PDB file of C-alpha atoms and ligand atoms in Angstrom:
ATOM      1  CA  MET A 909      24.806 -17.492   5.157  1.00 88.00           C
ATOM      2  CA  GLU A 910      26.622 -18.451   8.307  1.00 89.00           C
ATOM      3  CA  ARG A 911      29.473 -20.927   8.234  1.00 89.00           C
ATOM      4  CA  ARG A 912      27.286 -23.747   9.591  1.00 91.00           C
ATOM      5  CA  GLU A 913      24.649 -22.970   6.951  1.00 92.00           C
ATOM      6  CA  VAL A 914      27.330 -23.221   4.255  1.00 93.00           C
ATOM      7  CA  ALA A 915      28.343 -26.597   5.705  1.00 92.00           C
ATOM      8  CA  ALA A 916      24.694 -27.716   5.578  1.00 93.00           C
ATOM      9  CA  VAL A 917      24.449 -26.517   1.969  1.00 93.00           C
ATOM     10  CA  LEU A 918      27.544 -28.509   0.998  1.00 92.00           C
ATOM     11  CA  ALA A 919      26.154 -31.612   2.716  1.00 92.00           C
ATOM     12  CA  TYR A 920      22.905 -31.146   0.771  1.00 93.00           C
ATOM     13  CA  ILE A 921      24.811 -30.780  -2.521  1.00 93.00           C
ATOM     14  CA  GLY A 922      26.841 -33.893  -1.678  1.00 92.00           C
ATOM     15  CA  ARG A 923      23.625 -35.886  -1.331  1.00 92.00           C
ATOM     16  CA  LEU A 924      22.345 -34.756  -4.754  1.00 91.00           C
ATOM     17  CA  ASP A 925      25.676 -34.785  -6.606  1.00 88.00           C
ATOM     18  CA  PRO A 926      28.283 -37.094  -4.984  1.00 88.00           C
ATOM     19  CA  ARG A 927      31.055 -35.722  -7.258  1.00 88.00           C
ATOM     20  CA  THR A 928      31.264 -32.639  -5.045  1.00 85.00           C
ATOM     21  CA  ILE A 929      31.986 -34.596  -1.828  1.00 87.00           C
ATOM     22  CA  ARG A 930      35.456 -34.003  -0.355  1.00 85.00           C
ATOM     23  CA  THR A 931      36.558 -36.984   1.741  1.00 84.00           C
ATOM     24  CA  ASP A 932      39.798 -35.437   2.963  1.00 86.00           C
ATOM     25  CA  ALA A 933      39.183 -33.392   6.144  1.00 85.00           C
ATOM     26  CA  GLY A 934      41.513 -30.569   5.044  1.00 88.00           C
ATOM     27  CA  GLU A 935      39.928 -30.338   1.594  1.00 89.00           C
ATOM     28  CA  ALA A 936      36.433 -30.318   3.100  1.00 88.00           C
ATOM     29  CA  ARG A 937      37.448 -27.458   5.398  1.00 91.00           C
ATOM     30  CA  ASP A 938      38.897 -25.507   2.465  1.00 92.00           C
ATOM     31  CA  GLN A 939      35.711 -26.105   0.471  1.00 91.00           C
ATOM     32  CA  ILE A 940      33.575 -24.710   3.298  1.00 91.00           C
ATOM     33  CA  ALA A 941      35.922 -21.717   3.653  1.00 92.00           C
ATOM     34  CA  GLN A 942      35.777 -21.005  -0.086  1.00 93.00           C
ATOM     35  CA  TRP A 943      31.984 -21.235  -0.308  1.00 92.00           C
ATOM     36  CA  TYR A 944      31.572 -19.151   2.836  1.00 93.00           C
ATOM     37  CA  GLU A 945      33.874 -16.452   1.453  1.00 92.00           C
ATOM     38  CA  LEU A 946      31.915 -16.234  -1.792  1.00 91.00           C
ATOM     39  CA  LEU A 947      28.361 -16.683  -0.495  1.00 90.00           C
ATOM     40  CA  SER A 948      28.367 -14.911   2.885  1.00 88.00           C
ATOM     41  CA  ASP A 949      25.893 -12.300   1.562  1.00 88.00           C
ATOM     42  CA  VAL A 950      23.488 -14.852   0.060  1.00 91.00           C
ATOM     43  CA  PRO A 951      20.787 -15.795   2.591  1.00 90.00           C
ATOM     44  CA  PHE A 952      19.872 -19.413   3.252  1.00 90.00           C
ATOM     45  CA  THR A 953      16.144 -18.663   3.019  1.00 89.00           C
ATOM     46  CA  THR A 954      13.960 -15.565   3.041  1.00 86.00           C
ATOM     47  CA  ASP A 955      10.256 -15.219   3.802  1.00 83.00           C
ATOM     48  CA  HIS A 956       9.646 -14.394   0.145  1.00 82.00           C
ATOM     49  CA  HIS A 957      10.311 -17.398  -2.053  1.00 84.00           C
ATOM     50  CA  TRP A 958      14.085 -17.700  -1.832  1.00 89.00           C
ATOM     51  CA  ASP A 959      15.591 -20.944  -0.616  1.00 91.00           C
ATOM     52  CA  VAL A 960      19.191 -21.704  -1.528  1.00 92.00           C
ATOM     53  CA  ARG A 961      18.243 -25.388  -1.810  1.00 93.00           C
ATOM     54  CA  ASP A 962      15.833 -24.551  -4.654  1.00 92.00           C
ATOM     55  CA  ALA A 963      18.702 -22.841  -6.490  1.00 92.00           C
ATOM     56  CA  ILE A 964      20.921 -25.899  -5.990  1.00 93.00           C
ATOM     57  CA  ARG A 965      18.236 -28.341  -7.129  1.00 93.00           C
ATOM     58  CA  ALA A 966      17.512 -26.202 -10.195  1.00 92.00           C
ATOM     59  CA  HIS A 967      21.196 -26.111 -11.131  1.00 92.00           C
ATOM     60  CA  ILE A 968      21.677 -29.855 -10.735  1.00 92.00           C
ATOM     61  CA  LEU A 969      18.623 -30.540 -12.886  1.00 93.00           C
ATOM     62  CA  ASP A 970      19.744 -27.980 -15.493  1.00 90.00           C
ATOM     63  CA  SER A 971      23.427 -28.593 -15.848  1.00 90.00           C
ATOM     64  CA  PRO A 972      25.712 -31.630 -16.230  1.00 92.00           C
ATOM     65  CA  TYR A 973      28.557 -29.767 -14.460  1.00 92.00           C
ATOM     66  CA  PRO A 974      29.200 -29.853 -10.691  1.00 91.00           C
ATOM     67  CA  ILE A 975      27.732 -26.773  -9.018  1.00 92.00           C
ATOM     68  CA  LEU A 976      30.052 -23.862  -8.212  1.00 92.00           C
ATOM     69  CA  PRO A 977      29.498 -20.973  -5.758  1.00 92.00           C
ATOM     70  CA  ALA A 978      29.139 -18.713  -8.805  1.00 92.00           C
ATOM     71  CA  ASP A 979      26.067 -20.691  -9.913  1.00 92.00           C
ATOM     72  CA  VAL A 980      24.344 -19.997  -6.583  1.00 92.00           C
ATOM     73  CA  ALA A 981      25.445 -16.340  -6.575  1.00 92.00           C
ATOM     74  CA  ARG A 982      24.118 -15.888 -10.124  1.00 92.00           C
ATOM     75  CA  ARG A 983      20.700 -17.248  -9.165  1.00 92.00           C
ATOM     76  CA  TRP A 984      20.626 -15.011  -6.081  1.00 93.00           C
ATOM     77  CA  ARG A 985      21.444 -11.950  -8.176  1.00 92.00           C
ATOM     78  CA  ARG A 986      18.726 -12.862 -10.650  1.00 92.00           C
ATOM     79  CA  TYR A 987      16.251 -13.183  -7.760  1.00 90.00           C
ATOM     80  CA  ARG A 988      17.278  -9.744  -6.429  1.00 89.00           C
ATOM     81  CA  ARG A 989      17.067  -8.125  -9.862  1.00 90.00           C
ATOM     82  CA  ASP A 990      13.666  -9.621 -10.484  1.00 88.00           C
ATOM     83  CA  ARG A 991      12.313  -8.316  -7.177  1.00 87.00           C
ATOM     84  CA  LEU A 992      13.709  -4.825  -7.655  1.00 86.00           C
ATOM     85  CA  HIS A 993      12.315  -4.830 -11.173  1.00 86.00           C
ATOM     86  CA  ARG A 994       8.829  -5.427  -9.795  1.00 84.00           C
ATOM     87  CA  HIS A 995       9.217  -2.937  -6.941  1.00 84.00           C
ATOM     88  CA  THR A 996       7.916   0.614  -7.278  1.00 83.00           C
ATOM     89  CA  ASP A 997       8.931   2.817  -4.377  1.00 81.00           C
ATOM     90  CA  PRO A 998       5.966   3.401  -2.095  1.00 80.00           C
ATOM     91  CA  THR A 999       5.642   6.944  -0.755  1.00 81.00           C
ATOM     92  CA  PRO A1000       7.703   7.103   2.470  1.00 83.00           C
ATOM     93  CA  VAL A1001       5.913   7.840   5.741  1.00 84.00           C
ATOM     94  CA  ALA A1002       8.740  10.246   6.659  1.00 85.00           C
ATOM     95  CA  ASN A1003       8.128  13.975   6.544  1.00 85.00           C
ATOM     96  CA  PRO A1004       8.856  15.110   2.942  1.00 84.00           C
ATOM     97  CA  ASP A1005      10.381  18.323   4.310  1.00 89.00           C
ATOM     98  CA  ASP A1006      13.137  16.225   5.863  1.00 89.00           C
ATOM     99  CA  PRO A1007      15.025  15.003   2.781  1.00 90.00           C
ATOM    100  CA  VAL A1008      17.534  12.936   4.765  1.00 92.00           C
ATOM    101  CA  ALA A1009      14.860  10.894   6.551  1.00 91.00           C
ATOM    102  CA  TRP A1010      12.851  10.615   3.306  1.00 90.00           C
ATOM    103  CA  ARG A1011      15.838   9.276   1.351  1.00 91.00           C
ATOM    104  CA  THR A1012      16.880   6.933   4.174  1.00 92.00           C
ATOM    105  CA  GLU A1013      13.421   5.383   4.308  1.00 91.00           C
ATOM    106  CA  LEU A1014      13.238   5.051   0.512  1.00 89.00           C
ATOM    107  CA  LEU A1015      16.629   3.329   0.327  1.00 91.00           C
ATOM    108  CA  GLY A1016      15.897   1.190   3.385  1.00 92.00           C
ATOM    109  CA  THR A1017      12.742  -0.159   1.726  1.00 89.00           C
ATOM    110  CA  ARG A1018      14.651  -0.862  -1.483  1.00 89.00           C
ATOM    111  CA  HIS A1019      17.424  -2.707   0.373  1.00 89.00           C
ATOM    112  CA  ALA A1020      14.874  -4.759   2.305  1.00 89.00           C
ATOM    113  CA  VAL A1021      13.140  -5.727  -0.942  1.00 87.00           C
ATOM    114  CA  ALA A1022      16.457  -6.654  -2.569  1.00 85.00           C
ATOM    115  CA  ALA A1023      17.528  -8.710   0.451  1.00 84.00           C
ATOM    116  CA  GLY A1024      14.223 -10.564   0.402  1.00 80.00           C
ATOM    117  CA  THR A1025      13.014  -9.422   3.840  1.00 82.00           C
ATOM    118  CA  LEU A1026      10.177  -7.349   2.360  1.00 83.00           C
ATOM    119  CA  ALA A1027       7.776  -8.167  -0.467  1.00 82.00           C
ATOM    120  CA  PRO A1028       8.060  -5.801  -3.452  1.00 82.00           C
ATOM    121  CA  SER A1029       5.357  -3.184  -3.571  1.00 80.00           C
ATOM    122  CA  THR A1030       4.119  -3.699  -7.085  1.00 74.00           C
ATOM    123  CA  HIS A1031       2.205  -0.514  -7.711  1.00 69.00           C
ATOM    124  CA  ARG A1032       2.252   2.986  -6.396  1.00 57.00           C
ATOM    125  CA  GLN A1033       0.297   3.009  -3.201  1.00 49.00           C
ATOM    126  CA  ILE A1034      -1.276   6.387  -3.675  1.00 52.00           C
ATOM    127  CA  THR A1035      -4.734   4.807  -3.843  1.00 54.00           C
ATOM    128  CA  SER A1036      -4.379   2.295  -1.017  1.00 53.00           C
ATOM    129  CA  GLY A1037      -2.223   4.030   1.583  1.00 59.00           C
ATOM    130  CA  GLY A1038      -4.605   6.803   2.581  1.00 62.00           C
ATOM    131  CA  PRO A1039      -3.272  10.125   3.817  1.00 61.00           C
ATOM    132  CA  SER A1040      -0.110  10.287   5.893  1.00 67.00           C
ATOM    133  CA  PRO A1041      -0.745  10.021   9.678  1.00 69.00           C
ATOM    134  CA  ASP A1042      -0.191  13.717  10.413  1.00 71.00           C
ATOM    135  CA  VAL A1043      -2.532  14.734   7.590  1.00 71.00           C
ATOM    136  CA  GLU A1044      -5.117  12.395   9.069  1.00 72.00           C
ATOM    137  CA  ALA A1045      -4.788  13.991  12.514  1.00 73.00           C
ATOM    138  CA  ARG A1046      -5.180  17.447  11.015  1.00 71.00           C
ATOM    139  CA  LEU A1047      -8.226  16.324   9.041  1.00 70.00           C
ATOM    140  CA  ARG A1048      -9.844  14.971  12.193  1.00 73.00           C
ATOM    141  CA  ALA A1049      -9.220  18.302  13.938  1.00 68.00           C
ATOM    142  CA  ILE A1050     -10.662  20.407  11.113  1.00 66.00           C
ATOM    143  CA  GLY A1051     -13.306  17.891  10.108  1.00 69.00           C
ATOM    144  CA  SER A1052     -12.905  18.594   6.406  1.00 71.00           C
ATOM    145  CA  CYS A1053     -10.343  18.886   3.635  1.00 71.00           C
ATOM    146  CA  ILE A1054     -11.452  22.495   3.174  1.00 76.00           C
ATOM    147  CA  PRO A1055      -9.951  24.896   5.754  1.00 76.00           C
ATOM    148  CA  PRO A1056     -12.535  27.001   7.667  1.00 76.00           C
ATOM    149  CA  ALA A1057     -11.415  30.315   6.090  1.00 80.00           C
ATOM    150  CA  VAL A1058     -11.851  28.943   2.574  1.00 82.00           C
ATOM    151  CA  ARG A1059     -15.174  27.419   3.563  1.00 78.00           C
ATOM    152  CA  THR A1060     -16.441  30.865   4.644  1.00 80.00           C
ATOM    153  CA  GLU A1061     -15.277  32.338   1.323  1.00 83.00           C
ATOM    154  CA  LEU A1062     -17.080  29.583  -0.574  1.00 82.00           C
ATOM    155  CA  ALA A1063     -20.335  29.998   1.363  1.00 79.00           C
ATOM    156  CA  ARG A1064     -21.809  32.570  -1.028  1.00 81.00           C
ATOM    157  CA  TYR A1065     -21.216  30.276  -4.009  1.00 83.00           C
ATOM    158  CA  ARG A1066     -23.019  27.346  -2.432  1.00 80.00           C
ATOM    159  CA  PRO A1067     -25.838  28.819  -0.346  1.00 79.00           C
ATOM    160  CA  SER A1068     -27.764  25.618   0.386  1.00 74.00           C
ATOM    161  CA  ARG A1069     -24.620  23.941   1.642  1.00 77.00           C
ATOM    162  CA  ALA A1070     -23.851  26.971   3.841  1.00 80.00           C
ATOM    163  CA  VAL A1071     -27.350  26.897   5.353  1.00 77.00           C
ATOM    164  CA  ARG A1072     -26.960  23.233   6.061  1.00 78.00           C
ATOM    165  CA  GLU A1073     -23.564  23.666   7.723  1.00 77.00           C
ATOM    166  CA  ALA A1074     -24.806  26.588   9.802  1.00 78.00           C
ATOM    167  CA  ALA A1075     -27.741  24.488  11.030  1.00 76.00           C
ATOM    168  CA  VAL A1076     -25.461  21.607  11.990  1.00 76.00           C
ATOM    169  CA  ALA A1077     -22.990  23.969  13.674  1.00 77.00           C
ATOM    170  CA  GLN A1078     -25.804  25.396  15.827  1.00 79.00           C
ATOM    171  CA  GLY A1079     -26.965  21.922  16.821  1.00 77.00           C
ATOM    172  CA  HIS A1080     -30.146  22.087  14.729  1.00 80.00           C
ATOM    173  CA  PRO A1081     -31.180  18.996  12.819  1.00 83.00           C
ATOM    174  CA  ASP A1082     -29.798  18.727   9.297  1.00 84.00           C
ATOM    175  CA  PRO A1083     -32.820  18.784   6.961  1.00 85.00           C
ATOM    176  CA  LEU A1084     -30.838  17.245   4.101  1.00 85.00           C
ATOM    177  CA  SER A1085     -30.209  14.116   6.143  1.00 86.00           C
ATOM    178  CA  VAL A1086     -33.728  12.899   5.286  1.00 89.00           C
ATOM    179  CA  ARG A1087     -35.715  12.605   2.073  1.00 91.00           C
ATOM    180  CA  CYS A1088     -37.998  15.530   1.366  1.00 90.00           C
ATOM    181  CA  PRO A1089     -41.640  14.416   1.479  1.00 90.00           C
ATOM    182  CA  TRP A1090     -42.661  17.538  -0.422  1.00 87.00           C
ATOM    183  CA  CYS A1091     -40.415  17.637  -3.469  1.00 85.00           C
ATOM    184  CA  GLN A1092     -38.964  14.112  -3.211  1.00 86.00           C
ATOM    185  CA  ALA A1093     -35.357  15.367  -3.123  1.00 87.00           C
ATOM    186  CA  GLY A1094     -33.121  12.492  -1.989  1.00 88.00           C
ATOM    187  CA  GLU A1095     -30.870  12.407   1.042  1.00 87.00           C
ATOM    188  CA  GLY A1096     -28.075  14.974   0.753  1.00 84.00           C
ATOM    189  CA  GLU A1097     -29.739  16.707  -2.224  1.00 86.00           C
ATOM    190  CA  PRO A1098     -31.167  20.202  -1.898  1.00 86.00           C
ATOM    191  CA  CYS A1099     -34.921  20.744  -2.192  1.00 88.00           C
ATOM    192  CA  ARG A1100     -36.140  21.929  -5.556  1.00 87.00           C
ATOM    193  CA  SER A1101     -38.951  24.330  -6.377  1.00 85.00           C
ATOM    194  CA  ARG A1102     -41.162  22.960  -9.068  1.00 76.00           C
ATOM    195  CA  ARG A1103     -43.453  25.432 -10.730  1.00 76.00           C
ATOM    196  CA  ILE A1104     -46.291  23.894 -12.614  1.00 73.00           C
ATOM    197  CA  GLY A1105     -47.343  25.639 -15.780  1.00 73.00           C
ATOM    198  CA  LEU A1106     -50.891  26.079 -16.993  1.00 75.00           C
ATOM    199  CA  ASP A1107     -50.550  22.992 -19.190  1.00 75.00           C
ATOM    200  CA  GLY A1108     -49.787  20.868 -16.081  1.00 71.00           C
ATOM    201  CA  HIS A1109     -46.110  20.301 -16.871  1.00 73.00           C
ATOM    202  CA  ALA A1110     -43.196  21.387 -14.655  1.00 69.00           C
ATOM    203  CA  ARG A1111     -41.746  24.722 -15.700  1.00 70.00           C
ATOM    204  CA  GLY A1112     -38.877  25.169 -13.311  1.00 70.00           C
ATOM    205  CA  ASN A1113     -36.728  22.867 -11.269  1.00 77.00           C
ATOM    206  CA  ALA A1114     -34.413  25.252  -9.437  1.00 82.00           C
ATOM    207  CA  PRO A1115     -32.633  24.164  -6.248  1.00 84.00           C
ATOM    208  CA  ARG A1116     -33.896  25.985  -3.151  1.00 85.00           C
ATOM    209  CA  VAL A1117     -31.530  27.555  -0.648  1.00 82.00           C
ATOM    210  CA  THR A1118     -33.833  26.736   2.257  1.00 83.00           C
ATOM    211  CA  PRO A1119     -35.347  23.261   2.431  1.00 86.00           C
ATOM    212  CA  HIS A1120     -39.096  22.748   2.505  1.00 89.00           C
ATOM    213  CA  PRO A1121     -40.511  23.204   6.037  1.00 90.00           C
ATOM    214  CA  THR A1122     -41.970  19.682   6.126  1.00 91.00           C
ATOM    215  CA  ARG A1123     -38.509  18.314   5.488  1.00 90.00           C
ATOM    216  CA  ALA A1124     -37.037  20.337   8.351  1.00 87.00           C
ATOM    217  CA  ASP A1125     -39.795  19.019  10.636  1.00 89.00           C
ATOM    218  CA  LEU A1126     -39.100  15.466   9.552  1.00 90.00           C
ATOM    219  CA  ALA A1127     -35.364  15.869  10.207  1.00 88.00           C
ATOM    220  CA  GLY A1128     -36.141  17.329  13.651  1.00 87.00           C
ATOM    221  CA  ALA A1129     -38.373  14.377  14.481  1.00 88.00           C
ATOM    222  CA  ALA A1130     -35.709  11.937  13.235  1.00 85.00           C
ATOM    223  CA  GLN A1131     -33.061  13.602  15.397  1.00 82.00           C
ATOM    224  CA  ALA A1132     -35.341  13.583  18.463  1.00 83.00           C
ATOM    225  CA  ARG A1133     -35.978   9.862  17.863  1.00 84.00           C
ATOM    226  CA  LYS A1134     -32.232   9.217  17.667  1.00 78.00           C
ATOM    227  CA  GLU A1135     -31.593  11.165  20.875  1.00 76.00           C
ATOM    228  CA  THR A1136     -34.203   9.322  22.891  1.00 76.00           C
ATOM    229  CA  ALA A1137     -33.229   5.922  21.498  1.00 69.00           C
TER     230      ALA A1137
HETATM  231 ZN1   ZN B2088     -38.275  19.693  -0.586  1.00 86.63          ZN
END
């Protein structure tokens, strides 16, 4: 608090508890100096539920004794402790390979929470923050979380996916983007070959590497429609 804020605080206290009023000009000045010395690091208000007047009102309602600077400081420390208790450090935006910047950001956030300028972050933000900005830029460039080299390696283990990606890469329509009218495979699912046994029941239900031709035609028509629209 600034000196004039301390003076305002003392005037406020005087209105609620006249015992604290100093009528002598010298005594009043000393009182302001004493309170300022002890409470210079306690803010008057913050944006997050701290107002020194609330602390004063609470004390006067709680206690029969005239309020002392220590009573205000104690409530401020309790407020700080409570906020830090609820705060879990969010992952810094700084590059983790730069430990100095990482630590500075972590401590800066903690200090801001303690000083009441920032709301505590009450749970780890791993689920809400999304990837860090540079990861996001890289993802946009590659287009996938899987690097191209690994994708090529994986191709033989997921043939239908590889066919699909090859088609899209060559600018052909993606057959899996539409429902298959032949085998009823849903969007994004590979076609399945159903073999019907002599008794009329399905015998096999294996996924096909290449989609049914009708599905490819349908996807082509859908893409042509989209291009002309
Ligand atoms: Zn099909």
